[in-house]
C-alpha positions as a LaTeX table, in Angstrom:
\begin{tabular}{lrrr}
\hline
Residue & $x$ (\AA) & $y$ (\AA) & $z$ (\AA) \\
\hline
Gln1 & $-27.80$ & $-24.19$ & 20.06 \\
Ile2 & $-25.90$ & $-21.36$ & 18.51 \\
Pro3 & $-22.55$ & $-21.29$ & 19.95 \\
Lys4 & $-21.43$ & $-18.18$ & 21.96 \\
Asp5 & $-17.64$ & $-17.82$ & 20.64 \\
Pro6 & $-17.54$ & $-16.66$ & 16.81 \\
Thr7 & $-14.81$ & $-18.77$ & 16.23 \\
Gln8 & $-16.85$ & $-21.94$ & 16.51 \\
Arg9 & $-20.81$ & $-20.14$ & 15.46 \\
Trp10 & $-17.60$ & $-19.98$ & 12.09 \\
Leu11 & $-16.99$ & $-23.18$ & 12.32 \\
Arg12 & $-20.42$ & $-24.27$ & 12.33 \\
Glu13 & $-21.91$ & $-22.48$ & 9.03 \\
Leu14 & $-18.07$ & $-23.95$ & 7.18 \\
Thr15 & $-19.99$ & $-27.77$ & 8.28 \\
Ala16 & $-23.89$ & $-26.64$ & 7.99 \\
Leu17 & $-22.82$ & $-25.45$ & 3.31 \\
Ser18 & $-21.91$ & $-29.01$ & 2.14 \\
Gln19 & $-25.33$ & $-30.16$ & 3.56 \\
Gln20 & $-28.00$ & $-27.60$ & 4.12 \\
Leu21 & $-28.45$ & $-27.76$ & $-0.09$ \\
Gln22 & $-29.90$ & $-31.79$ & 0.55 \\
Gln23 & $-31.69$ & $-32.01$ & 2.84 \\
Val24 & $-34.06$ & $-28.83$ & 1.12 \\
His25 & $-36.92$ & $-29.82$ & $-1.24$ \\
Pro26 & $-36.98$ & $-29.17$ & $-4.80$ \\
Asn27 & $-39.03$ & $-26.76$ & $-5.15$ \\
Val28 & $-36.74$ & $-24.99$ & $-2.03$ \\
Leu29 & $-34.39$ & $-25.48$ & $-4.18$ \\
Ala30 & $-35.91$ & $-23.99$ & $-7.47$ \\
Lys31 & $-36.65$ & $-20.24$ & $-5.75$ \\
Ile32 & $-33.56$ & $-20.69$ & $-3.19$ \\
Leu33 & $-32.09$ & $-20.56$ & $-7.20$ \\
Lys34 & $-35.12$ & $-18.12$ & $-8.31$ \\
Gln35 & $-33.61$ & $-15.75$ & $-5.83$ \\
Arg36 & $-29.65$ & $-15.45$ & $-7.39$ \\
Thr37 & $-30.51$ & $-14.76$ & $-10.40$ \\
Val38 & $-28.85$ & $-12.61$ & $-11.22$ \\
Tyr39 & $-29.71$ & $-11.50$ & $-15.88$ \\
Gln40 & $-32.14$ & $-12.93$ & $-17.74$ \\
Asn41 & $-33.34$ & $-12.00$ & $-20.81$ \\
Glu42 & $-34.50$ & $-14.32$ & $-23.69$ \\
Asp43 & $-32.38$ & $-16.62$ & $-24.58$ \\
Ile44 & $-29.97$ & $-17.14$ & $-21.00$ \\
Val45 & $-30.90$ & $-16.86$ & $-17.43$ \\
Val46 & $-27.96$ & $-15.93$ & $-14.92$ \\
Ile47 & $-27.30$ & $-17.54$ & $-12.31$ \\
Asp48 & $-25.61$ & $-16.95$ & $-8.54$ \\
Lys49 & $-24.68$ & $-21.34$ & $-7.98$ \\
Pro50 & $-23.90$ & $-21.46$ & $-4.18$ \\
Tyr51 & $-21.65$ & $-23.70$ & $-2.18$ \\
Gly52 & $-22.36$ & $-27.73$ & $-2.18$ \\
Leu53 & $-24.83$ & $-27.94$ & $-5.12$ \\
Pro54 & $-23.79$ & $-29.91$ & $-7.95$ \\
Val55 & $-24.21$ & $-29.48$ & $-11.49$ \\
His56 & $-25.82$ & $-33.47$ & $-11.90$ \\
Gly57 & $-26.76$ & $-35.98$ & $-9.78$ \\
Gly58 & $-25.36$ & $-39.15$ & $-8.70$ \\
Pro59 & $-24.76$ & $-41.11$ & $-6.28$ \\
Gly60 & $-25.92$ & $-40.29$ & $-2.99$ \\
Ile61 & $-27.03$ & $-36.96$ & $-4.26$ \\
Lys62 & $-30.43$ & $-35.70$ & $-2.95$ \\
Asn63 & $-30.50$ & $-32.52$ & $-4.98$ \\
Cys64 & $-28.77$ & $-31.23$ & $-8.37$ \\
Ile65 & $-29.78$ & $-28.19$ & $-10.54$ \\
Ala66 & $-29.91$ & $-30.45$ & $-13.50$ \\
Asp67 & $-33.01$ & $-31.31$ & $-11.93$ \\
Val68 & $-34.86$ & $-28.78$ & $-10.50$ \\
Leu69 & $-35.01$ & $-26.90$ & $-13.88$ \\
Pro70 & $-37.82$ & $-27.86$ & $-15.38$ \\
Ile71 & $-38.70$ & $-25.80$ & $-11.85$ \\
Leu72 & $-37.05$ & $-23.09$ & $-11.97$ \\
Ala73 & $-38.18$ & $-22.63$ & $-15.75$ \\
Lys74 & $-42.08$ & $-21.45$ & $-14.74$ \\
Met75 & $-40.79$ & $-20.27$ & $-11.42$ \\
Leu76 & $-39.28$ & $-17.29$ & $-13.58$ \\
Asp77 & $-41.08$ & $-17.97$ & $-16.90$ \\
Asn78 & $-45.02$ & $-17.41$ & $-15.54$ \\
Met79 & $-46.19$ & $-21.15$ & $-15.36$ \\
Lys80 & $-45.63$ & $-22.24$ & $-19.58$ \\
Ala81 & $-41.98$ & $-21.98$ & $-19.74$ \\
Asp82 & $-39.42$ & $-24.87$ & $-21.84$ \\
Pro83 & $-37.14$ & $-26.84$ & $-18.67$ \\
Leu84 & $-33.57$ & $-24.77$ & $-19.35$ \\
His85 & $-31.04$ & $-26.05$ & $-20.26$ \\
Leu86 & $-27.43$ & $-26.85$ & $-18.89$ \\
Cys87 & $-24.57$ & $-25.29$ & $-21.23$ \\
His88 & $-21.09$ & $-25.19$ & $-19.28$ \\
Arg89 & $-20.70$ & $-26.90$ & $-15.62$ \\
Leu90 & $-19.07$ & $-25.51$ & $-12.40$ \\
Asp91 & $-18.32$ & $-28.27$ & $-9.11$ \\
Lys92 & $-20.21$ & $-28.15$ & $-6.77$ \\
Glu93 & $-18.24$ & $-26.89$ & $-4.35$ \\
Thr94 & $-17.14$ & $-23.99$ & $-7.35$ \\
Thr95 & $-19.88$ & $-20.56$ & $-6.84$ \\
Gly96 & $-20.50$ & $-17.98$ & $-8.46$ \\
Val97 & $-21.25$ & $-17.36$ & $-12.16$ \\
Met98 & $-23.63$ & $-19.78$ & $-14.63$ \\
Val99 & $-25.06$ & $-19.60$ & $-17.30$ \\
Leu100 & $-28.52$ & $-21.52$ & $-18.29$ \\
Ala101 & $-30.26$ & $-21.42$ & $-21.89$ \\
Arg102 & $-34.02$ & $-21.43$ & $-22.11$ \\
Ser103 & $-34.24$ & $-23.62$ & $-25.83$ \\
Lys104 & $-32.00$ & $-25.92$ & $-27.04$ \\
Glu105 & $-31.32$ & $-23.85$ & $-29.98$ \\
Ala106 & $-29.47$ & $-21.36$ & $-27.67$ \\
Ala107 & $-27.94$ & $-24.70$ & $-25.39$ \\
Glu108 & $-26.01$ & $-25.61$ & $-27.95$ \\
Lys109 & $-24.82$ & $-22.16$ & $-29.50$ \\
Ile110 & $-23.17$ & $-21.06$ & $-26.02$ \\
Arg111 & $-21.91$ & $-24.67$ & $-25.36$ \\
Leu112 & $-20.35$ & $-24.37$ & $-28.51$ \\
Leu113 & $-18.63$ & $-20.47$ & $-27.49$ \\
Phe114 & $-17.93$ & $-22.67$ & $-24.49$ \\
Lys115 & $-15.82$ & $-25.55$ & $-27.09$ \\
Thr116 & $-14.16$ & $-23.30$ & $-29.60$ \\
Arg117 & $-13.26$ & $-20.83$ & $-25.59$ \\
Gln118 & $-15.30$ & $-17.96$ & $-26.45$ \\
Val119 & $-16.27$ & $-17.15$ & $-23.49$ \\
Glu120 & $-13.79$ & $-15.01$ & $-20.72$ \\
Lys121 & $-13.81$ & $-16.95$ & $-17.71$ \\
Ile122 & $-12.18$ & $-14.66$ & $-14.38$ \\
Tyr123 & $-12.50$ & $-17.07$ & $-11.29$ \\
Trp124 & $-10.15$ & $-16.02$ & $-8.03$ \\
Ala125 & $-9.69$ & $-18.33$ & $-5.86$ \\
Ile126 & $-7.31$ & $-17.83$ & $-1.70$ \\
Val127 & $-3.97$ & $-20.54$ & $-2.05$ \\
Leu128 & $-1.27$ & $-21.83$ & 0.00 \\
Gly129 & 1.30 & $-20.28$ & 0.22 \\
Asp130 & 2.86 & $-17.41$ & $-3.11$ \\
Pro131 & 3.32 & $-18.33$ & $-6.97$ \\
Asp132 & 6.75 & $-17.68$ & $-8.36$ \\
Pro133 & 6.60 & $-15.52$ & $-10.47$ \\
Val134 & 3.81 & $-14.18$ & $-9.45$ \\
Glu135 & 1.91 & $-13.77$ & $-12.40$ \\
Gly136 & 2.08 & $-16.44$ & $-15.35$ \\
Val137 & 0.96 & $-19.01$ & $-17.46$ \\
Val138 & 0.42 & $-22.87$ & $-16.12$ \\
Glu139 & 0.42 & $-25.32$ & $-19.25$ \\
Ile140 & 0.84 & $-28.92$ & $-18.05$ \\
Pro141 & $-1.57$ & $-31.12$ & $-20.09$ \\
Ile142 & $-3.86$ & $-33.09$ & $-17.23$ \\
Val143 & $-4.61$ & $-36.92$ & $-17.67$ \\
Glu144 & $-7.00$ & $-39.44$ & $-15.32$ \\
Lys145 & $-4.93$ & $-41.84$ & $-13.17$ \\
Glu146 & $-5.94$ & $-44.62$ & $-9.90$ \\
Val147 & $-3.12$ & $-43.42$ & $-7.25$ \\
Gln148 & $-2.59$ & $-46.90$ & $-5.69$ \\
Ser149 & $-2.97$ & $-46.54$ & $-1.64$ \\
His150 & $-4.54$ & $-48.12$ & 1.43 \\
Gln151 & $-7.96$ & $-46.29$ & 0.51 \\
Ser152 & $-7.76$ & $-45.77$ & $-3.67$ \\
His153 & $-9.28$ & $-43.35$ & $-5.88$ \\
Tyr154 & $-8.83$ & $-41.70$ & $-9.19$ \\
Lys155 & $-7.80$ & $-37.72$ & $-9.28$ \\
Met156 & $-6.42$ & $-36.09$ & $-11.74$ \\
Thr157 & $-2.95$ & $-35.23$ & $-12.93$ \\
Leu158 & 0.08 & $-33.78$ & $-14.46$ \\
Ala159 & 0.86 & $-35.34$ & $-17.49$ \\
Pro160 & 4.00 & $-32.95$ & $-18.76$ \\
Asn161 & 6.41 & $-33.00$ & $-21.33$ \\
Tyr162 & 9.06 & $-32.62$ & $-20.39$ \\
Arg163 & 10.99 & $-33.64$ & $-17.39$ \\
Leu164 & 15.00 & $-32.04$ & $-15.88$ \\
Cys165 & 17.48 & $-35.05$ & $-16.17$ \\
Pro166 & 19.03 & $-35.90$ & $-12.79$ \\
Glu167 & 23.03 & $-35.82$ & $-14.81$ \\
Asp168 & 22.79 & $-32.38$ & $-15.70$ \\
Gly169 & 19.00 & $-30.83$ & $-14.77$ \\
Lys170 & 18.59 & $-29.95$ & $-19.40$ \\
Val171 & 15.11 & $-29.48$ & $-19.55$ \\
Val172 & 14.61 & $-33.12$ & $-21.55$ \\
Arg173 & 11.49 & $-34.54$ & $-24.29$ \\
Ile174 & 8.90 & $-37.16$ & $-23.25$ \\
Arg175 & 6.56 & $-39.41$ & $-24.52$ \\
Arg176 & 3.75 & $-37.54$ & $-24.63$ \\
Asn177 & 0.19 & $-39.50$ & $-22.25$ \\
Arg178 & $-1.98$ & $-40.34$ & $-25.06$ \\
Ser179 & $-4.73$ & $-40.30$ & $-23.16$ \\
Ala180 & $-3.45$ & $-36.81$ & $-21.23$ \\
Glu181 & $-5.73$ & $-33.26$ & $-22.19$ \\
Arg182 & $-3.68$ & $-29.75$ & $-22.92$ \\
Ala183 & $-4.72$ & $-27.62$ & $-20.18$ \\
Val184 & $-4.02$ & $-23.92$ & $-19.94$ \\
Thr185 & $-4.60$ & $-21.06$ & $-16.69$ \\
Arg186 & $-3.19$ & $-17.90$ & $-16.84$ \\
Tyr187 & $-2.41$ & $-17.19$ & $-13.29$ \\
Arg188 & $-2.44$ & $-13.22$ & $-11.40$ \\
Arg189 & $-1.64$ & $-13.05$ & $-7.25$ \\
Leu190 & $-3.58$ & $-10.17$ & $-6.57$ \\
Ala191 & $-3.10$ & $-9.88$ & $-2.57$ \\
Ala192 & $-1.21$ & $-11.72$ & $-0.09$ \\
Ala193 & $-1.16$ & $-11.97$ & 3.53 \\
Ser194 & $-1.20$ & $-14.60$ & 5.89 \\
Ala195 & 1.05 & $-17.66$ & 4.18 \\
Cys196 & $-1.84$ & $-17.20$ & 1.95 \\
Ser197 & $-2.85$ & $-15.46$ & $-2.05$ \\
Leu198 & $-5.17$ & $-14.21$ & $-3.44$ \\
Leu199 & $-5.28$ & $-15.18$ & $-7.16$ \\
Glu200 & $-7.05$ & $-13.91$ & $-10.32$ \\
Leu201 & $-7.23$ & $-17.52$ & $-13.25$ \\
Gln202 & $-7.94$ & $-17.56$ & $-16.57$ \\
Pro203 & $-8.25$ & $-21.11$ & $-18.21$ \\
Ile204 & $-7.54$ & $-21.02$ & $-21.19$ \\
Thr205 & $-8.68$ & $-24.72$ & $-21.73$ \\
Gly206 & $-11.70$ & $-26.18$ & $-19.56$ \\
Val207 & $-10.33$ & $-29.80$ & $-18.69$ \\
Lys208 & $-12.11$ & $-32.26$ & $-15.61$ \\
His209 & $-10.53$ & $-29.99$ & $-12.24$ \\
Gln210 & $-7.66$ & $-27.94$ & $-14.30$ \\
Ile211 & $-7.25$ & $-24.95$ & $-11.38$ \\
Arg212 & $-6.82$ & $-27.52$ & $-8.96$ \\
Val213 & $-4.72$ & $-29.65$ & $-10.47$ \\
His214 & $-2.99$ & $-26.53$ & $-12.03$ \\
Leu215 & $-2.87$ & $-24.82$ & $-9.14$ \\
Ala216 & $-1.90$ & $-26.75$ & $-6.61$ \\
Tyr217 & 1.19 & $-29.87$ & $-8.28$ \\
Gly218 & 1.75 & $-26.57$ & $-10.52$ \\
Leu219 & 2.38 & $-23.78$ & $-9.54$ \\
Gly220 & 2.93 & $-26.11$ & $-5.07$ \\
Cys221 & $-0.38$ & $-23.43$ & $-4.12$ \\
Pro222 & $-3.46$ & $-26.38$ & $-3.61$ \\
Ile223 & $-6.05$ & $-23.96$ & $-2.35$ \\
Leu224 & $-7.51$ & $-23.40$ & 1.09 \\
Gly225 & $-10.48$ & $-25.46$ & 1.48 \\
Asp226 & $-9.06$ & $-28.64$ & $-1.10$ \\
His227 & $-8.41$ & $-31.84$ & 0.41 \\
Lys228 & $-8.72$ & $-33.61$ & $-2.60$ \\
Tyr229 & $-5.61$ & $-31.85$ & $-4.42$ \\
Ser230 & $-3.85$ & $-30.76$ & $-1.35$ \\
His231 & $-2.05$ & $-34.79$ & $-0.68$ \\
Trp232 & $-0.83$ & $-37.11$ & $-3.71$ \\
Ser233 & $-1.23$ & $-40.61$ & $-2.39$ \\
Lys234 & $-3.95$ & $-40.52$ & 0.41 \\
Leu235 & $-6.66$ & $-38.38$ & 0.63 \\
Ala236 & $-6.96$ & $-36.26$ & 3.83 \\
Pro237 & $-8.19$ & $-32.76$ & 4.96 \\
Gln238 & $-5.03$ & $-30.02$ & 4.62 \\
Lys239 & $-2.57$ & $-28.95$ & 5.97 \\
Leu240 & $-2.41$ & $-25.34$ & 6.67 \\
Pro241 & 0.36 & $-22.74$ & 7.59 \\
Glu242 & 0.90 & $-21.89$ & 11.48 \\
Leu243 & $-0.23$ & $-18.11$ & 10.28 \\
Thr244 & $-2.67$ & $-19.27$ & 8.39 \\
Leu245 & $-4.24$ & $-21.21$ & 11.31 \\
Arg246 & $-3.83$ & $-18.38$ & 13.21 \\
Arg247 & $-5.37$ & $-16.10$ & 11.51 \\
Leu248 & $-8.92$ & $-18.22$ & 11.43 \\
Lys249 & $-8.70$ & $-18.99$ & 14.60 \\
Leu250 & $-9.24$ & $-22.74$ & 13.82 \\
Glu251 & $-6.31$ & $-25.74$ & 15.16 \\
Gln252 & $-5.21$ & $-28.57$ & 12.53 \\
Ser253 & $-7.63$ & $-30.97$ & 13.68 \\
Lys254 & $-10.98$ & $-29.03$ & 12.11 \\
Ala255 & $-8.98$ & $-27.74$ & 8.78 \\
Arg256 & $-11.10$ & $-30.20$ & 7.45 \\
His257 & $-14.41$ & $-28.29$ & 7.63 \\
Leu258 & $-12.65$ & $-25.88$ & 5.66 \\
Pro259 & $-15.56$ & $-25.23$ & 2.44 \\
Leu260 & $-13.30$ & $-25.28$ & $-1.26$ \\
His261 & $-12.63$ & $-20.93$ & $-2.13$ \\
Leu262 & $-12.90$ & $-21.01$ & $-5.58$ \\
His263 & $-15.64$ & $-18.42$ & $-6.71$ \\
Ala264 & $-16.46$ & $-18.13$ & $-11.18$ \\
His265 & $-15.87$ & $-14.78$ & $-10.64$ \\
Arg266 & $-17.09$ & $-13.07$ & $-13.85$ \\
Leu267 & $-17.93$ & $-14.63$ & $-17.50$ \\
Cys268 & $-17.98$ & $-13.02$ & $-20.31$ \\
Leu269 & $-20.61$ & $-13.99$ & $-22.87$ \\
Pro270 & $-20.35$ & $-12.44$ & $-26.63$ \\
Leu271 & $-23.51$ & $-13.54$ & $-28.11$ \\
Gly272 & $-24.54$ & $-10.71$ & $-30.88$ \\
Gln273 & $-23.38$ & $-8.13$ & $-28.40$ \\
Pro274 & $-21.00$ & $-9.05$ & $-25.02$ \\
Leu275 & $-22.49$ & $-10.03$ & $-22.25$ \\
Asp276 & $-20.54$ & $-9.34$ & $-19.08$ \\
Phe277 & $-21.25$ & $-11.22$ & $-16.11$ \\
Val278 & $-19.48$ & $-11.17$ & $-12.01$ \\
Cys279 & $-20.24$ & $-12.83$ & $-8.80$ \\
Lys280 & $-19.69$ & $-11.32$ & $-6.03$ \\
Pro281 & $-18.12$ & $-13.99$ & $-3.93$ \\
Pro282 & $-20.32$ & $-15.68$ & $-1.88$ \\
Leu283 & $-20.14$ & $-14.67$ & 2.03 \\
Phe284 & $-18.13$ & $-17.51$ & 4.12 \\
Phe285 & $-15.35$ & $-16.98$ & 0.92 \\
Gln286 & $-15.55$ & $-12.51$ & 2.21 \\
Lys287 & $-15.25$ & $-13.79$ & 5.82 \\
Thr288 & $-12.03$ & $-15.71$ & 5.14 \\
Leu289 & $-10.02$ & $-13.25$ & 2.69 \\
Arg290 & $-11.33$ & $-10.50$ & 6.24 \\
Lys291 & $-9.32$ & $-12.63$ & 8.35 \\
Leu292 & $-6.85$ & $-13.07$ & 6.68 \\
Glu293 & $-6.01$ & $-9.13$ & 6.08 \\
Leu294 & $-6.22$ & $-9.82$ & 1.89 \\
Asp295 & $-7.27$ & $-6.94$ & 0.56 \\
Ile296 & $-10.08$ & $-7.44$ & $-1.91$ \\
Pro297 & $-9.46$ & $-5.07$ & $-4.73$ \\
Lys298 & $-11.72$ & $-2.03$ & $-6.15$ \\
Asp299 & $-12.93$ & $-2.99$ & $-9.46$ \\
\hline
\end{tabular}
C-alpha cells in the first residue's frame, strides 16, 4: 500500500532506508554493491556506499560489507578473484565514496596513506543552525565516555585542553585527558536556509564519530538526523526547529525517522598519480536539500 500523500510516502521511504539492506540475501547485496561501483583498476575498487549498511558485523547485524567482499570480488572479476580487502571504514549511516583493495599489499599501502593523512576526504553534511564563524577549523581532542542516565550508554565526546575561568573569563589550560585522541576538522558553509546549513567538511584526523562530535558539541550544529549526538545525557530523537519541520512537512513526533545526513562526497587518493573520486549525495539527501531550499553548489 503506497500512501498517496507525498509526505507520508517520503516518511515511508526514510523508515525503510535502514532496514532494506539488512533483509536481502548476501548475493543480492553484493550485486547492489557491484552496481554502485564507480571505479576499478587492477589495485582498487571504489564503491558508492549506500545508507544503513555497516562495514563490519556485530550484534543484530545480518548483512555487512565485510561479509560480502568475496562474493563481490567474483562478480567483478570473472569468477576467479581473491576476496577484496577493506582499507578504511565509514559509519553505518554514512553514504558515499569507499575504497576497497584487490590485494593485501594494495590494502596495506592504502591503509598507510590514510594513517599518515595523505588521503584528502571531503564530506557534505546538512546541519541544524548556522556555524559561527561560517568557516574555520575545530581542533578539540575526543574521548569515549559512559553517559550516566536512566539508560547508560557510551558516546564520543570532547576533551578540550582549555576552558574559560568562571571568575575572570580568561582561557586556562587544563590537564590533558590521557585517553583522548587529537581531532581536527576543517569546515566551510556552502549554503544556509530553513534554520539549517549545508557544510563541506574535511576531517584531517580520523577519530571515531569525529565529524558528528565536532559539529554537535564543538560548533553547536548537530547533523540533521543525528539522534545520538543531538543530546548529551539521553537517547532521544533530535529536536528540530519549527521552520525546519514546516519545510520538511514533518511533525516533531516523526523526527526520529530522519536519517543521518552525512555523505562522503569526495576522496583523493595519491596512488602513483592522484585519483579523484566523487559521489553525488543519495536521493534522500538531495530531496532534503530541495525541501529545505539549500542550494547545492555547482562543482
